[in-house]
Amino acid sequence: MKTDDRAIDGALVQDYQAGNTRALPELVKRWHKQFCNRAFYIVQDADEAKDVAQDCWRTIIDKMETLEDPKSFGGWALRIVYTKSIDALRIKQKERKNKDSYANENSLVDEPYSEKTVLKQELAKAIQELPVEQQHVIRLFYLSDYSLKDIAKLLN
């Protein structure tokens, strides 16, 4: 970032801290697209990236009074975007894991209790620890009885 840009950002932050509400839209105009791009780089979902950027603005506005060096706004704000993007990614992965876990539990509950059922439950737990792509292949082959050719066609 150029020294001039840092000075402009610093002046806008100081204006906002002094009570000038017109400085905030200027900061948003200068930074929002970068926030969205940074968030997208991490979450790989355009809508999620926009939500993260919007959430970051709420945090930035709430905490801008605590920013001691106004010229460091860019780095400070991008750290917030990075942190919130990672948090969003973790939440998304946790939700996905919970959905997979719920689906596995429901498919196993319908069977009567037997050694085979216990073995299937242990297998389902082991499968959940694998990467998502490998989980799909194993489920298709062992649980849905797809052939390897069918799986290859299905997953390209």
Coordinates of C-alpha atoms in Angstrom, one line a residue:
M1 CA 0.0 0.0 0.0
K2 CA 1.3 3.5 -0.9
T3 CA 2.2 6.0 1.8
D4 CA -0.4 8.4 0.4
D5 CA -3.2 5.7 0.8
R6 CA -2.2 5.1 4.4
A7 CA -2.3 8.9 5.0
I8 CA -5.8 9.1 3.4
D9 CA -7.0 6.2 5.5
G10 CA -5.5 7.7 8.6
A11 CA -7.2 11.0 8.0
L12 CA -10.5 9.3 7.4
V13 CA -10.2 7.3 10.6
Q14 CA -9.3 10.4 12.6
D15 CA -12.2 12.2 11.1
Y16 CA -14.6 9.4 12.1
Q17 CA -13.1 9.2 15.6
A18 CA -13.7 13.0 15.9
G19 CA -17.4 12.5 15.1
N20 CA -17.5 13.1 11.3
T21 CA -19.9 10.5 10.1
R22 CA -19.2 11.2 6.4
A23 CA -15.7 9.6 6.8
L24 CA -17.2 6.1 7.2
P25 CA -18.8 5.8 3.7
E26 CA -15.4 6.9 2.3
L27 CA -13.6 4.2 4.2
V28 CA -16.2 1.7 3.0
K29 CA -15.8 2.8 -0.6
R30 CA -12.1 2.4 -0.4
W31 CA -12.0 -1.0 1.4
H32 CA -15.2 -3.0 1.0
K33 CA -14.1 -4.7 -2.3
Q34 CA -10.8 -5.7 -0.7
F35 CA -12.6 -7.1 2.3
C36 CA -14.8 -9.2 0.0
N37 CA -11.9 -10.4 -2.0
R38 CA -9.9 -11.4 1.0
A39 CA -12.9 -13.2 2.6
F40 CA -13.6 -15.0 -0.7
Y41 CA -10.0 -16.2 -0.9
I42 CA -10.5 -18.0 2.4
V43 CA -14.2 -19.2 2.3
Q44 CA -14.4 -19.8 -1.4
D45 CA -18.1 -18.8 -1.5
A46 CA -19.1 -15.4 -2.9
D47 CA -22.2 -15.0 -0.8
E48 CA -20.4 -16.1 2.4
A49 CA -17.6 -13.6 1.6
K50 CA -20.0 -10.7 1.3
D51 CA -21.6 -11.7 4.6
V52 CA -18.2 -11.9 6.3
A53 CA -17.2 -8.5 4.9
Q54 CA -20.5 -7.0 6.2
D55 CA -20.0 -8.5 9.6
C56 CA -16.4 -7.2 9.6
W57 CA -17.7 -3.6 9.1
R58 CA -19.9 -4.0 12.1
T59 CA -16.9 -5.0 14.2
I60 CA -14.7 -2.3 12.7
I61 CA -17.2 0.4 13.4
D62 CA -17.7 -0.7 17.0
K63 CA -13.9 -0.9 17.6
M64 CA -12.6 2.0 15.5
E65 CA -12.4 4.2 18.6
T66 CA -9.8 1.9 20.0
L67 CA -7.5 2.1 17.0
E68 CA -4.5 4.0 18.3
D69 CA -2.6 4.4 15.0
P70 CA -5.1 5.5 12.3
K71 CA -2.6 5.0 9.5
S72 CA -2.6 1.3 10.4
F73 CA -6.3 1.0 9.5
G74 CA -5.7 -1.3 6.5
G75 CA -3.7 -3.9 8.3
W76 CA -5.9 -3.8 11.3
A77 CA -9.1 -4.2 9.3
L78 CA -7.7 -6.9 7.1
R79 CA -6.7 -8.9 10.2
I80 CA -10.3 -8.7 11.3
V81 CA -11.5 -9.9 7.9
Y82 CA -9.0 -12.8 8.1
T83 CA -10.1 -13.8 11.6
K84 CA -13.8 -13.6 10.7
S85 CA -13.3 -15.6 7.5
I86 CA -11.5 -18.4 9.3
D87 CA -14.4 -18.4 11.9
A88 CA -17.0 -18.6 9.1
L89 CA -15.0 -21.5 7.5
R90 CA -14.9 -23.4 10.9
I91 CA -18.6 -22.9 11.4
K92 CA -19.4 -24.1 7.9
Q93 CA -17.2 -27.2 8.4
K94 CA -18.7 -28.0 11.8
E95 CA -22.3 -27.7 10.3
R96 CA -21.3 -30.1 7.4
K97 CA -19.8 -32.6 9.9
N98 CA -22.9 -32.4 12.0
K99 CA -25.1 -33.0 9.0
D100 CA -23.0 -36.0 7.9
S101 CA -23.0 -37.4 11.5
Y102 CA -26.8 -37.0 11.8
A103 CA -27.4 -38.8 8.5
N104 CA -25.1 -41.6 9.5
E105 CA -26.8 -42.0 12.9
N106 CA -30.3 -42.0 11.4
S107 CA -29.4 -44.7 8.8
L108 CA -28.0 -47.0 11.5
V109 CA -30.8 -46.5 14.0
D110 CA -33.4 -48.3 11.8
E111 CA -31.6 -51.7 12.0
P112 CA -32.1 -54.1 14.9
Y113 CA -29.3 -54.6 17.3
S114 CA -26.7 -57.1 16.3
E115 CA -22.9 -57.5 15.9
K116 CA -23.2 -56.3 12.4
T117 CA -24.9 -53.1 13.6
V118 CA -22.1 -52.4 16.0
L119 CA -19.5 -53.0 13.3
K120 CA -21.4 -50.6 11.0
Q121 CA -21.4 -47.9 13.7
E122 CA -17.7 -48.3 14.2
L123 CA -17.2 -48.1 10.5
A124 CA -19.3 -45.0 10.2
K125 CA -17.3 -43.3 12.9
A126 CA -14.0 -44.2 11.1
I127 CA -15.4 -42.9 7.8
Q128 CA -16.3 -39.5 9.4
E129 CA -12.6 -38.9 10.2
L130 CA -11.6 -39.1 6.6
P131 CA -11.6 -36.2 4.2
V132 CA -15.0 -35.4 2.7
E133 CA -14.1 -36.6 -0.8
Q134 CA -12.9 -40.0 0.5
Q135 CA -16.0 -40.3 2.6
H136 CA -18.2 -40.0 -0.5
V137 CA -16.3 -42.7 -2.4
I138 CA -16.4 -45.1 0.5
R139 CA -20.1 -44.6 1.1
L140 CA -21.0 -45.0 -2.5
F141 CA -18.9 -48.2 -2.8
Y142 CA -19.7 -50.0 0.5
L143 CA -23.0 -48.6 1.6
S144 CA -24.8 -47.9 -1.7
D145 CA -23.2 -50.8 -3.7
Y146 CA -22.0 -48.6 -6.6
S147 CA -19.3 -50.1 -8.8
L148 CA -16.0 -48.4 -9.2
K149 CA -16.9 -47.4 -12.8
D150 CA -20.2 -45.9 -11.6
I151 CA -18.4 -44.0 -8.9
A152 CA -15.8 -42.7 -11.3
K153 CA -18.6 -41.5 -13.7
L154 CA -20.6 -40.0 -10.8
L155 CA -17.7 -38.0 -9.4
N156 CA -16.0 -37.3 -12.7

